[in-house]
DNA sequence: CTGCACGCCGATCTTGACCTCCACGGCTGT
DNA sequence: ACAGCCGTGGAGGTCAAGATCGGCGTGCAG
């Protein structure tokens, strides 16, 4: 909860090296943005959370938007990297699906709720934010679609749509799972969804399936 | 595009019956909210778009939030109704999946982009909005989960997670499809996703599918 | 010991958006 | 036809939040 207190145990007025201060500010900003969203989060709140005054925020970041984008970029890259790693972790497509789905669950589970910035941002009207968020989704789905297209012979457009469906399903279910206070173990939920996805995608080469429902 | 002009062809100063004026304001507000999001939309913009002045807005709605909620409620109910209708349209589960998926595609395709209010709201930090949006997702998923639980014997929690996955997949793919300028015909996209979903869910009764994972 | 430099804080400014007050013009009753 | 009324319009108040300036305390060189 209050991970900041560890980095700034003295209540106020501590002199910090520049980089340490910056990281501390990023941590505080993330907590506030995650808890309140971009619009409801005030720079005063972030400064107070970090135990500093407002001017220091502006000595490290030009403005609220840049502060937000710094955090967003950080976690976007983390998600893309996690999905890439999952896809490259094996050549067995079933395991690939399981690893990728679990990457979403892990992403939602860790990072101190940072998934809210990537998946539930309230600043998607800002072009810079929208670009990043869409780019993440498309990058991940594109990596998946390559595998799909290769193994099914479907066209790129259709493979991409399926990939969006699978990654979107993983994202939505992971968010639902975390929002429900982890009533189901992560393992169980992740496996259930990866099974759903795998059963959906695995028989796609053949045009017409459903042999007696 | 400018559907408002039809309802208000006289440029300014037209006396309108109360309900007609209200509906016209709702239409104008929807266009602005869809195009700009809640925060970036100014009441001045909405008034100007409707061809009236600001006070008349406040004579019909107590404030910006209530105006937004009125629109949101309207379209939330529309989506829930569409999903309910789709689920009740048949007893063949395969067709049910197809109909439900297409309900999402139709919802995204019609209503003048109103899906952005339900699926991409930038006001989810407001409790009233979050409640409504989550309630829609859960209501739809719950209806689906009932069918799943009944036909597979899975527990409610697991059936619900699967239902969230299926409805979420439909929602995400429909949004992606509409955002890509309809490069694929809606029919094709909808069928592709419903096939993916049906292949995923249809063999779920059996606990263990994979022969030697 | 003492003066300097540097980073931090309290207090403030300004902008912009939501929300109301004084004049005008079209409808109704005789 | 004419007077009154009610809804409309432009101009303004208020307030919150992002962005910024004069003191202060700490640590070091000489």
mmCIF file of C-alpha atoms in Angstrom, chain B residues 64-205:
data_model
loop_
_atom_site.group_PDB
_atom_site.id
_atom_site.type_symbol
_atom_site.label_atom_id
_atom_site.label_comp_id
_atom_site.label_asym_id
_atom_site.label_seq_id
_atom_site.Cartn_x
_atom_site.Cartn_y
_atom_site.Cartn_z
ATOM 1 C CA UNK B 64 -23.119 18.226 -17.204
ATOM 2 C CA UNK B 65 -22.924 14.956 -15.338
ATOM 3 C CA UNK B 66 -26.656 14.349 -15.436
ATOM 4 C CA UNK B 67 -26.714 15.084 -19.144
ATOM 5 C CA UNK B 68 -23.984 12.538 -19.655
ATOM 6 C CA UNK B 69 -25.711 9.985 -17.470
ATOM 7 C CA UNK B 70 -28.953 10.388 -19.365
ATOM 8 C CA UNK B 71 -27.174 9.465 -22.571
ATOM 9 C CA UNK B 72 -25.224 6.704 -20.919
ATOM 10 C CA UNK B 73 -28.303 5.107 -19.423
ATOM 11 C CA UNK B 74 -30.083 5.238 -22.733
ATOM 12 C CA UNK B 75 -27.365 3.331 -24.554
ATOM 13 C CA UNK B 76 -26.594 0.971 -21.716
ATOM 14 C CA UNK B 77 -30.175 -0.155 -21.771
ATOM 15 C CA UNK B 78 -30.032 -0.504 -25.518
ATOM 16 C CA UNK B 79 -27.023 -2.797 -25.327
ATOM 17 C CA UNK B 80 -28.431 -4.937 -22.552
ATOM 18 C CA UNK B 81 -31.684 -5.249 -24.432
ATOM 19 C CA UNK B 82 -29.871 -6.207 -27.623
ATOM 20 C CA UNK B 83 -27.864 -8.893 -25.855
ATOM 21 C CA UNK B 84 -30.946 -10.232 -24.101
ATOM 22 C CA UNK B 85 -32.806 -10.368 -27.385
ATOM 23 C CA UNK B 86 -29.895 -12.150 -29.011
ATOM 24 C CA UNK B 87 -29.740 -14.762 -26.272
ATOM 25 C CA UNK B 88 -33.459 -15.383 -26.395
ATOM 26 C CA UNK B 89 -33.621 -15.458 -30.171
ATOM 27 C CA UNK B 90 -32.885 -19.177 -30.338
ATOM 28 C CA UNK B 91 -32.126 -22.270 -28.306
ATOM 29 C CA UNK B 92 -29.280 -23.384 -30.536
ATOM 30 C CA UNK B 93 -26.188 -22.337 -28.661
ATOM 31 C CA UNK B 94 -24.122 -21.901 -31.759
ATOM 32 C CA UNK B 95 -26.645 -19.492 -33.159
ATOM 33 C CA UNK B 96 -26.856 -17.860 -29.782
ATOM 34 C CA UNK B 97 -23.172 -17.112 -29.855
ATOM 35 C CA UNK B 98 -23.434 -15.751 -33.379
ATOM 36 C CA UNK B 99 -26.402 -13.579 -32.503
ATOM 37 C CA UNK B 100 -24.763 -12.238 -29.353
ATOM 38 C CA UNK B 101 -21.494 -11.426 -31.072
ATOM 39 C CA UNK B 102 -23.379 -9.685 -33.820
ATOM 40 C CA UNK B 103 -25.310 -7.721 -31.237
ATOM 41 C CA UNK B 104 -22.023 -6.150 -30.181
ATOM 42 C CA UNK B 105 -21.027 -5.437 -33.750
ATOM 43 C CA UNK B 106 -24.421 -3.910 -34.445
ATOM 44 C CA UNK B 107 -24.225 -1.825 -31.290
ATOM 45 C CA UNK B 108 -20.864 -0.467 -32.312
ATOM 46 C CA UNK B 109 -22.044 0.113 -35.845
ATOM 47 C CA UNK B 110 -25.197 2.057 -35.010
ATOM 48 C CA UNK B 111 -26.277 4.642 -32.479
ATOM 49 C CA UNK B 112 -23.992 7.310 -33.896
ATOM 50 C CA UNK B 113 -20.885 6.103 -32.160
ATOM 51 C CA UNK B 114 -22.601 5.969 -28.790
ATOM 52 C CA UNK B 115 -20.634 2.845 -27.953
ATOM 53 C CA UNK B 116 -17.813 5.166 -27.041
ATOM 54 C CA UNK B 117 -19.819 6.285 -24.044
ATOM 55 C CA UNK B 118 -20.322 2.745 -22.847
ATOM 56 C CA UNK B 119 -17.014 1.157 -23.817
ATOM 57 C CA UNK B 120 -14.562 4.044 -23.866
ATOM 58 C CA UNK B 121 -15.844 6.508 -21.335
ATOM 59 C CA UNK B 122 -13.268 8.855 -19.862
ATOM 60 C CA UNK B 123 -15.355 9.317 -16.734
ATOM 61 C CA UNK B 124 -14.988 5.880 -15.198
ATOM 62 C CA UNK B 125 -13.597 7.448 -12.046
ATOM 63 C CA UNK B 126 -17.006 8.897 -11.356
ATOM 64 C CA UNK B 127 -18.795 6.275 -9.322
ATOM 65 C CA UNK B 128 -22.111 6.766 -11.102
ATOM 66 C CA UNK B 129 -20.509 6.126 -14.459
ATOM 67 C CA UNK B 130 -18.382 3.226 -13.324
ATOM 68 C CA UNK B 131 -21.356 1.564 -11.728
ATOM 69 C CA UNK B 132 -23.373 1.768 -14.896
ATOM 70 C CA UNK B 133 -20.597 0.583 -17.179
ATOM 71 C CA UNK B 134 -19.655 -2.313 -14.958
ATOM 72 C CA UNK B 135 -23.261 -3.194 -14.442
ATOM 73 C CA UNK B 136 -23.824 -3.445 -18.182
ATOM 74 C CA UNK B 137 -20.836 -5.712 -18.662
ATOM 75 C CA UNK B 138 -21.820 -7.882 -15.743
ATOM 76 C CA UNK B 139 -25.469 -8.041 -16.705
ATOM 77 C CA UNK B 140 -24.616 -9.164 -20.210
ATOM 78 C CA UNK B 141 -21.988 -11.596 -19.021
ATOM 79 C CA UNK B 142 -24.298 -12.900 -16.346
ATOM 80 C CA UNK B 143 -26.956 -13.723 -18.884
ATOM 81 C CA UNK B 144 -24.366 -15.540 -20.943
ATOM 82 C CA UNK B 145 -22.935 -17.296 -17.926
ATOM 83 C CA UNK B 146 -26.341 -18.716 -17.042
ATOM 84 C CA UNK B 147 -26.406 -20.496 -20.379
ATOM 85 C CA UNK B 148 -22.843 -21.658 -19.955
ATOM 86 C CA UNK B 149 -23.371 -22.948 -16.449
ATOM 87 C CA UNK B 150 -26.530 -24.731 -17.483
ATOM 88 C CA UNK B 151 -24.988 -26.453 -20.464
ATOM 89 C CA UNK B 152 -21.564 -27.248 -19.094
ATOM 90 C CA UNK B 153 -22.074 -27.868 -15.421
ATOM 91 C CA UNK B 154 -19.290 -25.492 -14.552
ATOM 92 C CA UNK B 155 -19.505 -23.468 -11.367
ATOM 93 C CA UNK B 156 -20.935 -19.966 -11.467
ATOM 94 C CA UNK B 157 -17.565 -18.315 -10.932
ATOM 95 C CA UNK B 158 -15.938 -20.160 -13.783
ATOM 96 C CA UNK B 159 -18.922 -19.760 -16.074
ATOM 97 C CA UNK B 160 -18.923 -16.049 -15.309
ATOM 98 C CA UNK B 161 -15.254 -15.718 -16.160
ATOM 99 C CA UNK B 162 -15.805 -17.479 -19.462
ATOM 100 C CA UNK B 163 -18.791 -15.260 -20.167
ATOM 101 C CA UNK B 164 -16.736 -12.167 -19.429
ATOM 102 C CA UNK B 165 -14.156 -13.497 -21.834
ATOM 103 C CA UNK B 166 -16.648 -14.074 -24.619
ATOM 104 C CA UNK B 167 -18.498 -10.808 -24.249
ATOM 105 C CA UNK B 168 -15.232 -8.959 -23.803
ATOM 106 C CA UNK B 169 -13.865 -10.522 -26.948
ATOM 107 C CA UNK B 170 -16.947 -9.456 -28.871
ATOM 108 C CA UNK B 171 -16.683 -5.942 -27.513
ATOM 109 C CA UNK B 172 -12.978 -5.526 -28.198
ATOM 110 C CA UNK B 173 -13.121 -6.953 -31.695
ATOM 111 C CA UNK B 174 -16.167 -4.906 -32.572
ATOM 112 C CA UNK B 175 -14.367 -1.754 -31.458
ATOM 113 C CA UNK B 176 -11.292 -2.715 -33.397
ATOM 114 C CA UNK B 177 -13.377 -3.481 -36.454
ATOM 115 C CA UNK B 178 -15.145 -0.125 -36.426
ATOM 116 C CA UNK B 179 -11.923 1.734 -35.707
ATOM 117 C CA UNK B 180 -10.299 0.268 -38.793
ATOM 118 C CA UNK B 181 -12.768 1.909 -41.109
ATOM 119 C CA UNK B 182 -14.622 -1.304 -41.863
ATOM 120 C CA UNK B 183 -11.888 -2.878 -43.960
ATOM 121 C CA UNK B 184 -13.658 -6.201 -43.468
ATOM 122 C CA UNK B 185 -17.420 -6.464 -43.964
ATOM 123 C CA UNK B 186 -19.248 -6.591 -40.685
ATOM 124 C CA UNK B 187 -20.736 -9.936 -41.529
ATOM 125 C CA UNK B 188 -17.347 -11.484 -42.126
ATOM 126 C CA UNK B 189 -15.822 -10.077 -38.987
ATOM 127 C CA UNK B 190 -18.793 -10.994 -36.845
ATOM 128 C CA UNK B 191 -18.889 -14.544 -38.165
ATOM 129 C CA UNK B 192 -15.163 -14.961 -37.672
ATOM 130 C CA UNK B 193 -15.364 -13.951 -34.036
ATOM 131 C CA UNK B 194 -18.473 -15.952 -33.333
ATOM 132 C CA UNK B 195 -16.747 -18.981 -34.820
ATOM 133 C CA UNK B 196 -13.759 -18.357 -32.583
ATOM 134 C CA UNK B 197 -15.994 -18.024 -29.564
ATOM 135 C CA UNK B 198 -18.138 -20.993 -30.396
ATOM 136 C CA UNK B 199 -15.185 -23.256 -31.023
ATOM 137 C CA UNK B 200 -13.803 -22.123 -27.719
ATOM 138 C CA UNK B 201 -16.881 -22.633 -25.608
ATOM 139 C CA UNK B 202 -18.655 -25.499 -27.325
ATOM 140 C CA UNK B 203 -16.490 -28.304 -26.006
ATOM 141 C CA UNK B 204 -16.322 -27.103 -22.471
ATOM 142 C CA UNK B 205 -18.497 -29.660 -20.750
#
